[in-house]
mmCIF file of C-alpha atoms and ligand atoms in Angstrom:
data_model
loop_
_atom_site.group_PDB
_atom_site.id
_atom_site.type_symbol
_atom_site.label_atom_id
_atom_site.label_comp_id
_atom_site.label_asym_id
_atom_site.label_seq_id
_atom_site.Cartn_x
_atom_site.Cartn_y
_atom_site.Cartn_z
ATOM 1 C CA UNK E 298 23.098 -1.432 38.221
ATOM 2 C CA UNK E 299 19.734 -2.367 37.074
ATOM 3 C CA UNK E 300 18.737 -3.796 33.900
ATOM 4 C CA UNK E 301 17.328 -2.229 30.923
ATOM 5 C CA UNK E 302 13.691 -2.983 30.162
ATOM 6 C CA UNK E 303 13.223 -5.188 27.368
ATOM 7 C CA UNK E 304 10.886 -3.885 24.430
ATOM 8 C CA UNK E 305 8.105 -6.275 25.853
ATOM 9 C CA UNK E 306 8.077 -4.996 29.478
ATOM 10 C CA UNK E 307 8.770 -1.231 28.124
ATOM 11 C CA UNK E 308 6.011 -1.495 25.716
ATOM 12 C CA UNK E 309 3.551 -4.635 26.014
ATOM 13 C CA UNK E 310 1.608 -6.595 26.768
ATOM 14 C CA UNK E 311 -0.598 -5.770 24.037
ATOM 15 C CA UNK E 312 0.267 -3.857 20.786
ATOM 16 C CA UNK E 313 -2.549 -2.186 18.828
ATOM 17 C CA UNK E 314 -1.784 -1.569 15.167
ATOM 18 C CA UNK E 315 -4.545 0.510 12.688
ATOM 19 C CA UNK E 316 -3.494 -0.706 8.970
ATOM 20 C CA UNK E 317 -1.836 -4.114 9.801
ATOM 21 C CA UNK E 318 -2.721 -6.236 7.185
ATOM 22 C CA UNK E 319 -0.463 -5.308 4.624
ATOM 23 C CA UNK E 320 2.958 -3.401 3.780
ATOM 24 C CA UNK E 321 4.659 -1.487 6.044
ATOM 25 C CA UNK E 322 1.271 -2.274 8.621
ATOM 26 C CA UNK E 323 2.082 -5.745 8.354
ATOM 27 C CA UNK E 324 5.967 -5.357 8.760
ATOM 28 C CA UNK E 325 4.781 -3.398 11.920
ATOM 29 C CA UNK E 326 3.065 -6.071 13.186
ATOM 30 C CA UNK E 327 5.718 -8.823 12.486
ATOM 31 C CA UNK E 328 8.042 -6.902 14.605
ATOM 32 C CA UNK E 329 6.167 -6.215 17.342
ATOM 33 C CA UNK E 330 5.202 -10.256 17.768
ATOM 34 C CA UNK E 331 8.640 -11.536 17.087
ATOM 35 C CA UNK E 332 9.459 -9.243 20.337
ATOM 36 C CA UNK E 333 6.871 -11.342 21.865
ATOM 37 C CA UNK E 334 4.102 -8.423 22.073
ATOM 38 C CA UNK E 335 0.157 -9.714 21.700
ATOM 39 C CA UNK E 336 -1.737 -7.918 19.001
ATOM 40 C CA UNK E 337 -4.496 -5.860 17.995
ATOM 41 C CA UNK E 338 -5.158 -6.296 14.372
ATOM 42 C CA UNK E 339 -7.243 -3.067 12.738
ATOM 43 C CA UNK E 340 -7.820 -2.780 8.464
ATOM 44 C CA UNK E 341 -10.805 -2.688 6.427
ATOM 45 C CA UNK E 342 -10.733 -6.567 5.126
ATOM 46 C CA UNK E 343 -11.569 -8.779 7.113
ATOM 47 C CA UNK E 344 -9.657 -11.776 5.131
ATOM 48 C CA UNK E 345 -6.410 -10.628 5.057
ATOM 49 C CA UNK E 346 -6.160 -9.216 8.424
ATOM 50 C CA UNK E 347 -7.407 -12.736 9.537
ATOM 51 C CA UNK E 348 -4.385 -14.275 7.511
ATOM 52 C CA UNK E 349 -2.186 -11.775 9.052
ATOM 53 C CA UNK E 350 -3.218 -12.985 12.569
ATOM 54 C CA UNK E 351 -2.990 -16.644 11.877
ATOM 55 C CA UNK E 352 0.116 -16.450 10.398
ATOM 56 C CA UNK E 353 1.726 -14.271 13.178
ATOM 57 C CA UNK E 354 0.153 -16.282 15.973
ATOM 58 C CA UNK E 355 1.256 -19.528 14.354
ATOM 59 C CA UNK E 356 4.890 -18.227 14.333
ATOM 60 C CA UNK E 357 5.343 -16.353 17.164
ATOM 61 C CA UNK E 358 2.578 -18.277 19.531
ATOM 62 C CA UNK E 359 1.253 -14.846 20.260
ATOM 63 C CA UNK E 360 -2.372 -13.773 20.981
ATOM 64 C CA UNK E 361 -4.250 -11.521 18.215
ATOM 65 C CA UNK E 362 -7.964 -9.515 18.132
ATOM 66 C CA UNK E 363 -8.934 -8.541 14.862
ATOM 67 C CA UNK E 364 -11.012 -5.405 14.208
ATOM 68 C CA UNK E 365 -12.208 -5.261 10.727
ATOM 69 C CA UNK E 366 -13.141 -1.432 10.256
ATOM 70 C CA UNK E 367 -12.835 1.786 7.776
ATOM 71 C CA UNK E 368 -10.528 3.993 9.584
ATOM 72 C CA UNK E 369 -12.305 6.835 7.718
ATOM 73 C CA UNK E 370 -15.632 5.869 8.925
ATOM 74 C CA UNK E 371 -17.282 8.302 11.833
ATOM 75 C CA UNK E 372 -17.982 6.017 14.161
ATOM 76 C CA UNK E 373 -14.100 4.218 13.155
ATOM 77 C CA UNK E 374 -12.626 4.921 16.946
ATOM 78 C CA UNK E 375 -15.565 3.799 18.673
ATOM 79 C CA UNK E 376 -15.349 0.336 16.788
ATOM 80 C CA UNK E 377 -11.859 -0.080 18.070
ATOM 81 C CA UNK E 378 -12.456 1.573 21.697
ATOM 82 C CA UNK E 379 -15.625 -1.224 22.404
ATOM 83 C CA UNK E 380 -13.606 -3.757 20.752
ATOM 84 C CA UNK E 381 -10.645 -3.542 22.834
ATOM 85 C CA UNK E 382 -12.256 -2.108 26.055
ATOM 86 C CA UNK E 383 -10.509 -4.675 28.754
ATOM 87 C CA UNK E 384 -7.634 -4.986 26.715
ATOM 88 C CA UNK E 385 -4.013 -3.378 28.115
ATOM 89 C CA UNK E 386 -3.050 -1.526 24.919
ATOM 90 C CA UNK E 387 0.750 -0.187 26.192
ATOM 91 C CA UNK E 388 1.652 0.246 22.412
ATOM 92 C CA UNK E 389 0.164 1.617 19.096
ATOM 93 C CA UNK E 390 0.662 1.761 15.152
ATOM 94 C CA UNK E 391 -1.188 4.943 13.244
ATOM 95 C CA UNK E 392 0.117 3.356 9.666
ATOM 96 C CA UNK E 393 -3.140 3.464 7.625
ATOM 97 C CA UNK E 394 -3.403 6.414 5.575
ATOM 98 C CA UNK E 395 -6.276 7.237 2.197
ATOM 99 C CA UNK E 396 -4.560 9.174 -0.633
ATOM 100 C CA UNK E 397 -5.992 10.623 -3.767
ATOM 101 C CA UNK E 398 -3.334 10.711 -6.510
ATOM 102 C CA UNK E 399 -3.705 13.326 -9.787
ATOM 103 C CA UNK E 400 -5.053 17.125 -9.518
ATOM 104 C CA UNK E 401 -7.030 18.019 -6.406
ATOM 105 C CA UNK E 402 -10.174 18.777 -8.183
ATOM 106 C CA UNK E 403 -10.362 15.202 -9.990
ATOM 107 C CA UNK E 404 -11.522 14.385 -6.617
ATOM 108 C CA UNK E 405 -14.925 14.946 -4.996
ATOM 109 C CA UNK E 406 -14.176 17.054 -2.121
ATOM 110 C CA UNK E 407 -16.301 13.592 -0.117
ATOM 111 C CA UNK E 408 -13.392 11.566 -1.358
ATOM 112 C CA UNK E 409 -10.298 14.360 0.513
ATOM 113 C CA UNK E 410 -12.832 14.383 3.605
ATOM 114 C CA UNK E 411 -12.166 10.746 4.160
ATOM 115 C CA UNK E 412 -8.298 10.936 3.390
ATOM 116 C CA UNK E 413 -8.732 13.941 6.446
ATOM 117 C CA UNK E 414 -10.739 11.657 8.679
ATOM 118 C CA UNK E 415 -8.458 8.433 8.371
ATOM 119 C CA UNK E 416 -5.882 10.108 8.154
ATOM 120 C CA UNK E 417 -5.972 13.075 10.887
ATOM 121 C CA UNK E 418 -9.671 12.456 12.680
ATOM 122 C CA UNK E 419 -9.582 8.908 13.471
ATOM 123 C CA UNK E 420 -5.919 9.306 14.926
ATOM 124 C CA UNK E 421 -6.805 12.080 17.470
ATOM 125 C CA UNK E 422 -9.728 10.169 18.775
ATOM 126 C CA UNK E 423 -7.686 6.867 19.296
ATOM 127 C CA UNK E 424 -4.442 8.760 20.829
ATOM 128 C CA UNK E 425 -6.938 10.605 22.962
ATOM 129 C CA UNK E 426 -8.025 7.364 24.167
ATOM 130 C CA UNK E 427 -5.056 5.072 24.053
ATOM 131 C CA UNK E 428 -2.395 7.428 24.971
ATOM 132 C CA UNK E 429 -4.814 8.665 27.997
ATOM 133 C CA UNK E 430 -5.069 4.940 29.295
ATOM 134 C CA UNK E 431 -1.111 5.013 28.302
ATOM 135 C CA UNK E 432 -0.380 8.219 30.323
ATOM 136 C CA UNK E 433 -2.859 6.791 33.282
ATOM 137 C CA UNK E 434 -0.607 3.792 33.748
ATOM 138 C CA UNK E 435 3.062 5.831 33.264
ATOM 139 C CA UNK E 436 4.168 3.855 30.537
ATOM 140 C CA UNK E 437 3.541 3.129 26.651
ATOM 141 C CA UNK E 438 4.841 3.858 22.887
ATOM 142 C CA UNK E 439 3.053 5.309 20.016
ATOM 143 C CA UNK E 440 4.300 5.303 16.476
ATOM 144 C CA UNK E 441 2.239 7.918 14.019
ATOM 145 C CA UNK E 442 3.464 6.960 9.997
ATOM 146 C CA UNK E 443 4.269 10.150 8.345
ATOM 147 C CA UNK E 444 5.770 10.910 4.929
ATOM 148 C CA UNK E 445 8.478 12.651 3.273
ATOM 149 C CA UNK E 446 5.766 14.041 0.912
ATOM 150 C CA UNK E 447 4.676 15.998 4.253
ATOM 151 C CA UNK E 448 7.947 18.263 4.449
ATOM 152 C CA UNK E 449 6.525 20.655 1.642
ATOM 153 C CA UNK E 450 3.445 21.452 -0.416
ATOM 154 C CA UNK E 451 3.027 18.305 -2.694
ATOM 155 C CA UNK E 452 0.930 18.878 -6.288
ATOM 156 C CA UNK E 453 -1.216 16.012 -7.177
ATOM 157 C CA UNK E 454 -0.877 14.369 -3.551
ATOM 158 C CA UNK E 455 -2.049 17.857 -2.125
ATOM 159 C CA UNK E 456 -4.757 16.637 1.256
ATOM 160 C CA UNK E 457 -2.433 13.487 1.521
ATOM 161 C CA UNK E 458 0.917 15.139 2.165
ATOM 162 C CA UNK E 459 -0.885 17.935 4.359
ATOM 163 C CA UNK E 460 -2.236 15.158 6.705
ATOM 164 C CA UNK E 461 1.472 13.909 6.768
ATOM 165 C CA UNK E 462 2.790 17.257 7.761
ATOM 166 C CA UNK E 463 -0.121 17.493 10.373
ATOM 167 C CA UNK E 464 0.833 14.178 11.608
ATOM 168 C CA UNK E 465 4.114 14.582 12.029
ATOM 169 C CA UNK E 466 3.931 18.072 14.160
ATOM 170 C CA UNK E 467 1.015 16.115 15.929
ATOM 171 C CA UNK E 468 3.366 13.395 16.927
ATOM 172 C CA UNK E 469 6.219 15.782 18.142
ATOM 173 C CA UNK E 470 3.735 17.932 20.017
ATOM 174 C CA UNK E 471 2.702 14.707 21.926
ATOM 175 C CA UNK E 472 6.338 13.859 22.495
ATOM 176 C CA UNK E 473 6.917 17.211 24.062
ATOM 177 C CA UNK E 474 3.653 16.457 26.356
ATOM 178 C CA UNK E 475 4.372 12.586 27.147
ATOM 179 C CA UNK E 476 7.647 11.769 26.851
ATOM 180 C CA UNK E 477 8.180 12.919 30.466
ATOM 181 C CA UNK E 478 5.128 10.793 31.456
ATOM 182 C CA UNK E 479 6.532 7.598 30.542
ATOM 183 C CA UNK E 480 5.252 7.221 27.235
ATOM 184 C CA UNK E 481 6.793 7.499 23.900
ATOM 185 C CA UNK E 482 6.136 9.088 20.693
ATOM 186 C CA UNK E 483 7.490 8.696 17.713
ATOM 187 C CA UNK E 484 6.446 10.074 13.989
ATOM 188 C CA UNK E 485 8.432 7.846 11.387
ATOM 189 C CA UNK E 486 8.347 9.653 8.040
ATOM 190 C CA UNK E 487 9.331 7.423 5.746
ATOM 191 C CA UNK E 488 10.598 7.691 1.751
ATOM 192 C CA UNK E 489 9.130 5.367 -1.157
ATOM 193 C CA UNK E 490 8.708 1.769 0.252
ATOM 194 C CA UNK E 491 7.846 -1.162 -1.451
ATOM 195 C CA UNK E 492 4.124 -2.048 0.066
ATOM 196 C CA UNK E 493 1.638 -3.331 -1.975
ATOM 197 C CA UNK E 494 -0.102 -0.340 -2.399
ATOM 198 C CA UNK E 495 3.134 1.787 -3.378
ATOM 199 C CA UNK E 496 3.822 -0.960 -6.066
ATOM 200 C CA UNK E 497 -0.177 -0.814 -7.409
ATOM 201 C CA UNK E 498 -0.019 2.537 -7.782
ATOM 202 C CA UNK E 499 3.187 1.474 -10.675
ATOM 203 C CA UNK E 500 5.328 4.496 -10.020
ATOM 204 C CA UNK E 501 8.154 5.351 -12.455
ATOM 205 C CA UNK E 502 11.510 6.779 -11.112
ATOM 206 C CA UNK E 503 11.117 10.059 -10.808
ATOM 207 C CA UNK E 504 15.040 11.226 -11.342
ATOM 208 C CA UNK E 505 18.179 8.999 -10.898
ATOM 209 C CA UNK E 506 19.377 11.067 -7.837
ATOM 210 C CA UNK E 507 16.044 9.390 -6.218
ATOM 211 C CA UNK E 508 16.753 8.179 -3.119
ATOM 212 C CA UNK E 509 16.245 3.914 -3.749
ATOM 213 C CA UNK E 510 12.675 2.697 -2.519
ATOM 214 C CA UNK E 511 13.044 1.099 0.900
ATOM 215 C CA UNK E 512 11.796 -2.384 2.119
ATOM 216 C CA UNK E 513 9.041 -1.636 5.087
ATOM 217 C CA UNK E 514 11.157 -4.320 7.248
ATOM 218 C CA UNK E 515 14.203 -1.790 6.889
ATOM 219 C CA UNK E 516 11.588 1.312 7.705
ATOM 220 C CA UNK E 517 9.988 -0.522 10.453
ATOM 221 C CA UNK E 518 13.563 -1.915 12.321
ATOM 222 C CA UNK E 519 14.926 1.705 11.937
ATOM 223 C CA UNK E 520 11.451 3.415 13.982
ATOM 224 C CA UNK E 521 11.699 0.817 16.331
ATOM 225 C CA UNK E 522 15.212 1.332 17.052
ATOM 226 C CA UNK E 523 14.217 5.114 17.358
ATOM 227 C CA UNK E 524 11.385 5.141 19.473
ATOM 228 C CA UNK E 525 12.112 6.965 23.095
ATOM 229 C CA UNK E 526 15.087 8.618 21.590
ATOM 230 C CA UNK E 527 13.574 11.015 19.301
ATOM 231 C CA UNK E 528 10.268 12.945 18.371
ATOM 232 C CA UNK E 529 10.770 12.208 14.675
ATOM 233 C CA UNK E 530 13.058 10.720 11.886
ATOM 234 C CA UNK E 531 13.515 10.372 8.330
ATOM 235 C CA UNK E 532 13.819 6.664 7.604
ATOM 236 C CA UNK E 533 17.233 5.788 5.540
ATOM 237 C CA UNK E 534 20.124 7.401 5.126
ATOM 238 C CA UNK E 535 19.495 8.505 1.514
ATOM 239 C CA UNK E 536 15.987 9.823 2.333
ATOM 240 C CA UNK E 537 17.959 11.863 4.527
ATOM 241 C CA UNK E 538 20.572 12.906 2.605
ATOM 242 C CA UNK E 539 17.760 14.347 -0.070
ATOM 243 C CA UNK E 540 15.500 15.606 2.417
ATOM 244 C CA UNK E 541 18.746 17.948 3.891
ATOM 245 C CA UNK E 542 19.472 19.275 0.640
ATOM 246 C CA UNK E 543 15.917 19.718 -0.541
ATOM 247 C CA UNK E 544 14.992 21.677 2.968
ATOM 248 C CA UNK E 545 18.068 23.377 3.562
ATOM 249 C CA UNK E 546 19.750 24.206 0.985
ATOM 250 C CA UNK E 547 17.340 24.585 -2.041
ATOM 251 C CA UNK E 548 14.763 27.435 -1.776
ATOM 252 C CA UNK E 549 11.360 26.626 -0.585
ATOM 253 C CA UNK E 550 9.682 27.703 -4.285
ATOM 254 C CA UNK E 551 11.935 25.223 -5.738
ATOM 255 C CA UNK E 552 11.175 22.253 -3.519
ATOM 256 C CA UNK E 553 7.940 22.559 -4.013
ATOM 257 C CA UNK E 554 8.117 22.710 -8.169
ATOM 258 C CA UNK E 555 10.621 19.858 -7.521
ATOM 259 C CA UNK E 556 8.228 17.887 -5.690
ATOM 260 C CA UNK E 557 5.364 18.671 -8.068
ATOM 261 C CA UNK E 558 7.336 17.875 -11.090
ATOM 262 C CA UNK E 559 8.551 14.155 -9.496
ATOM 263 C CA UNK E 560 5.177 13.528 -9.009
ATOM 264 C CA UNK E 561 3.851 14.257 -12.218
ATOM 265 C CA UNK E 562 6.855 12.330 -13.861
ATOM 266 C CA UNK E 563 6.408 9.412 -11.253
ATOM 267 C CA UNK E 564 2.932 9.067 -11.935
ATOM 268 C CA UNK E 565 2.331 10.536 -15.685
ATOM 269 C CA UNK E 566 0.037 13.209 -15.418
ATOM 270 C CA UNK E 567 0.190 15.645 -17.744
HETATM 271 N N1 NAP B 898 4.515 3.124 0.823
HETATM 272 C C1 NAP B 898 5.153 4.277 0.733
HETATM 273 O O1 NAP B 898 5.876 4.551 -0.225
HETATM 274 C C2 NAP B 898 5.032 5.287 1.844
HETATM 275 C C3 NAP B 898 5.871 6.409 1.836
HETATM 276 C C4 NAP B 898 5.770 7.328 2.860
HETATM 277 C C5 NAP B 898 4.872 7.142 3.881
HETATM 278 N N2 NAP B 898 4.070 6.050 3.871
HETATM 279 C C6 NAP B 898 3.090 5.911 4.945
HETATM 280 O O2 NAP B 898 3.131 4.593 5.438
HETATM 281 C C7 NAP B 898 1.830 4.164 5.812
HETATM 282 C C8 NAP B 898 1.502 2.863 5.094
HETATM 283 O O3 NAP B 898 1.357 3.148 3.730
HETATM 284 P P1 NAP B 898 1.050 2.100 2.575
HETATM 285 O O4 NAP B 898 0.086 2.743 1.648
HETATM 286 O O5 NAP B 898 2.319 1.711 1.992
HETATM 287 O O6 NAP B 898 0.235 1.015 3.258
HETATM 288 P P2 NAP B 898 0.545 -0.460 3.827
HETATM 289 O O7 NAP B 898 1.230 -0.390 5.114
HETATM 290 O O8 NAP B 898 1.139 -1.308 2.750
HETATM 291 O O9 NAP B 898 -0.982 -0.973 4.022
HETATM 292 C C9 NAP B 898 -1.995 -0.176 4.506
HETATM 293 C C10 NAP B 898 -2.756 -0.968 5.552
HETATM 294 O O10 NAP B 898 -3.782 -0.137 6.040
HETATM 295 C C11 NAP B 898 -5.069 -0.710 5.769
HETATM 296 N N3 NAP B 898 -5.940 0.398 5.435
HETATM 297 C C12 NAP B 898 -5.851 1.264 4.404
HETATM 298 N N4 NAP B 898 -6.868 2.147 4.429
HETATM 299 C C13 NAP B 898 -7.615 1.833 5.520
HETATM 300 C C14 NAP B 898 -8.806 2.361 6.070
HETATM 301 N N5 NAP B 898 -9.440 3.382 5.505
HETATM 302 N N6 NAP B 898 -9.307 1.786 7.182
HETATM 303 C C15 NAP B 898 -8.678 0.730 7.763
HETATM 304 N N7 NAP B 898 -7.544 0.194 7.284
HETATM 305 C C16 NAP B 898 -7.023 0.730 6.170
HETATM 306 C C17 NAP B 898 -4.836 -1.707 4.637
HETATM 307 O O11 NAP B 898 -5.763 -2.793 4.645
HETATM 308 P P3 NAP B 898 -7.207 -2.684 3.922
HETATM 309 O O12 NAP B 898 -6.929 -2.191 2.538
HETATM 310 O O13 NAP B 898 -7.780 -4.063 3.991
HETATM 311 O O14 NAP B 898 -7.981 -1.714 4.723
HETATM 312 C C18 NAP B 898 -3.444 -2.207 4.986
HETATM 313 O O15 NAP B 898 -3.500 -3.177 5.984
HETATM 314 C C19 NAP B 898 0.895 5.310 5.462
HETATM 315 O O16 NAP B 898 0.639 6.088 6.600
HETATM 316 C C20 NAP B 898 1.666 6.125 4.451
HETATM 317 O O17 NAP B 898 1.330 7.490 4.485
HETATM 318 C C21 NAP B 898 4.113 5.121 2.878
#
């Protein structure tokens, strides 16, 4: 009988991962070097993401790139293409993501382009690229980071949860196309999680039935586990457990008040 690839020989020797510097990005990225995988670094400053790639290549005595760049910039995929052009890429993270919090109009309609080019533009450009080069060579993974908030309309997080949703049909789309090729897909849409960024943003619980906030090491292990076994998951058993009741049982006018209403308790708006 002959052995299972490992992770490494499935999937490296080089890991690319857009929004690594921090969070969930960084849990991403700790992962994928303790399995022994080399890695390209992407987020927009360039100190931290350094730290990040000291740190890992000090523990895990991998190689690391770092590409300091605005993933909602135009000319964000050709950054990372020229950066990374000799570079075999068998594996990438889509984790970075722009949101505007509070009522869609408190936002210039500049500021919900940018959240649609980092978080929908940029991504097609770099799977076009890195899952061609993927497809070329018959093997490769590629993890997209969706969101719960994606699985309905979502007041006061309206352009962000609409790039989740697109994500996450993007992602099983491409799993339909590749998986057959040799290369996986995988959209992880994950619940509250302690990053950085979900903690700045001081959320307050929005109801006690709340599914508990997740540690990105737990969300990152479980989509890791999952990858090449299914298009998409809901990370945690009680974000699954809510998101079955919410999208199957409750009607759709009431998920989306319900939604609405956590938000606007979570976050006090008025
Ligand atoms: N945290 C949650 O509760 C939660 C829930 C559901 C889904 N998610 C999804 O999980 C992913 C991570 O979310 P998170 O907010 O918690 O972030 P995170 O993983 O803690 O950190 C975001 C990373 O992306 C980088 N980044 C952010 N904007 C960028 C940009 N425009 N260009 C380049 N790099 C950028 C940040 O570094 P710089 O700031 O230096 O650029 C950082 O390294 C997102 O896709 C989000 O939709 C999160």
């Amino acid at each position: 009988m002959s052995k299972r690839p490992t992770f490494k020989e499935k999937y490296g020797p080089i890991a690319l991962v857009a929004g690594a510097s921090k969070g969930l990005g960084a849990a991403y990225a700790r992962a994928l070097a303790s399995k022994g995988l080399d890695l390209v670094l992407v987020a927009r400053s360039p100190g931290p993401l350094q730290e990040t790639a000291t740190q890992l290549s000090g523990q895990y005595g991998i190689r690391t790139w770092t590409v300091p760049c605005d993933l909602s910039a135009p000319d964000a995929s050709n950054t990372i293409i020229e950066a990374t052009q000799d570079l075999p890429i068998h594996f990438l993270v889509y984790n970075a993501a722009l949101v505007h919090i509070g009522p869609y109009l408190q936002a210039t309609s500049k500021a919900h382009l940018d959240i649609a080019s980092a978080n929908m533009l940029t991504p097609l450009t770099l799977l076009h690229h890195f899952g061609g080069k993927m497809i070329a060579k018959g093997r490769g993974g590629i993890v997209i980071m969706s969101s719960l908030a994606g699985f309905q309309g979502s007041g006061n997080l309206v352009t962000y949860a609409a790039t989740k949703a697109f994500l996450r049909i993007l992602a099983e789309g491409l799993w339909y196309e590749w998986s057959p090729l040799g290369v996986d897909v995988i959209a992880c849409c994950a619940g509250a999680t302690a990053t950085p960024n979900y903690l700045a943003t001081c959320p307050a619980k929005a109801s006690p039935l709340a599914p508990p906030v997740q540690q990105p090491d737990a969300v990152v292990e479980e989509c890791l586990n999952r990858i090449g076994k299914t298009p998409s998951f809901i990370s945690g058993s009680s974000n699954r457990l809510a998101s079955f009741f919410m999208h199957r049982v409750l009607p759709r006018k009431m998920v989306i008040t319900l939604m609405g209403n956590n938000i606007k308790k979570m976050y006090g708006i008025s």
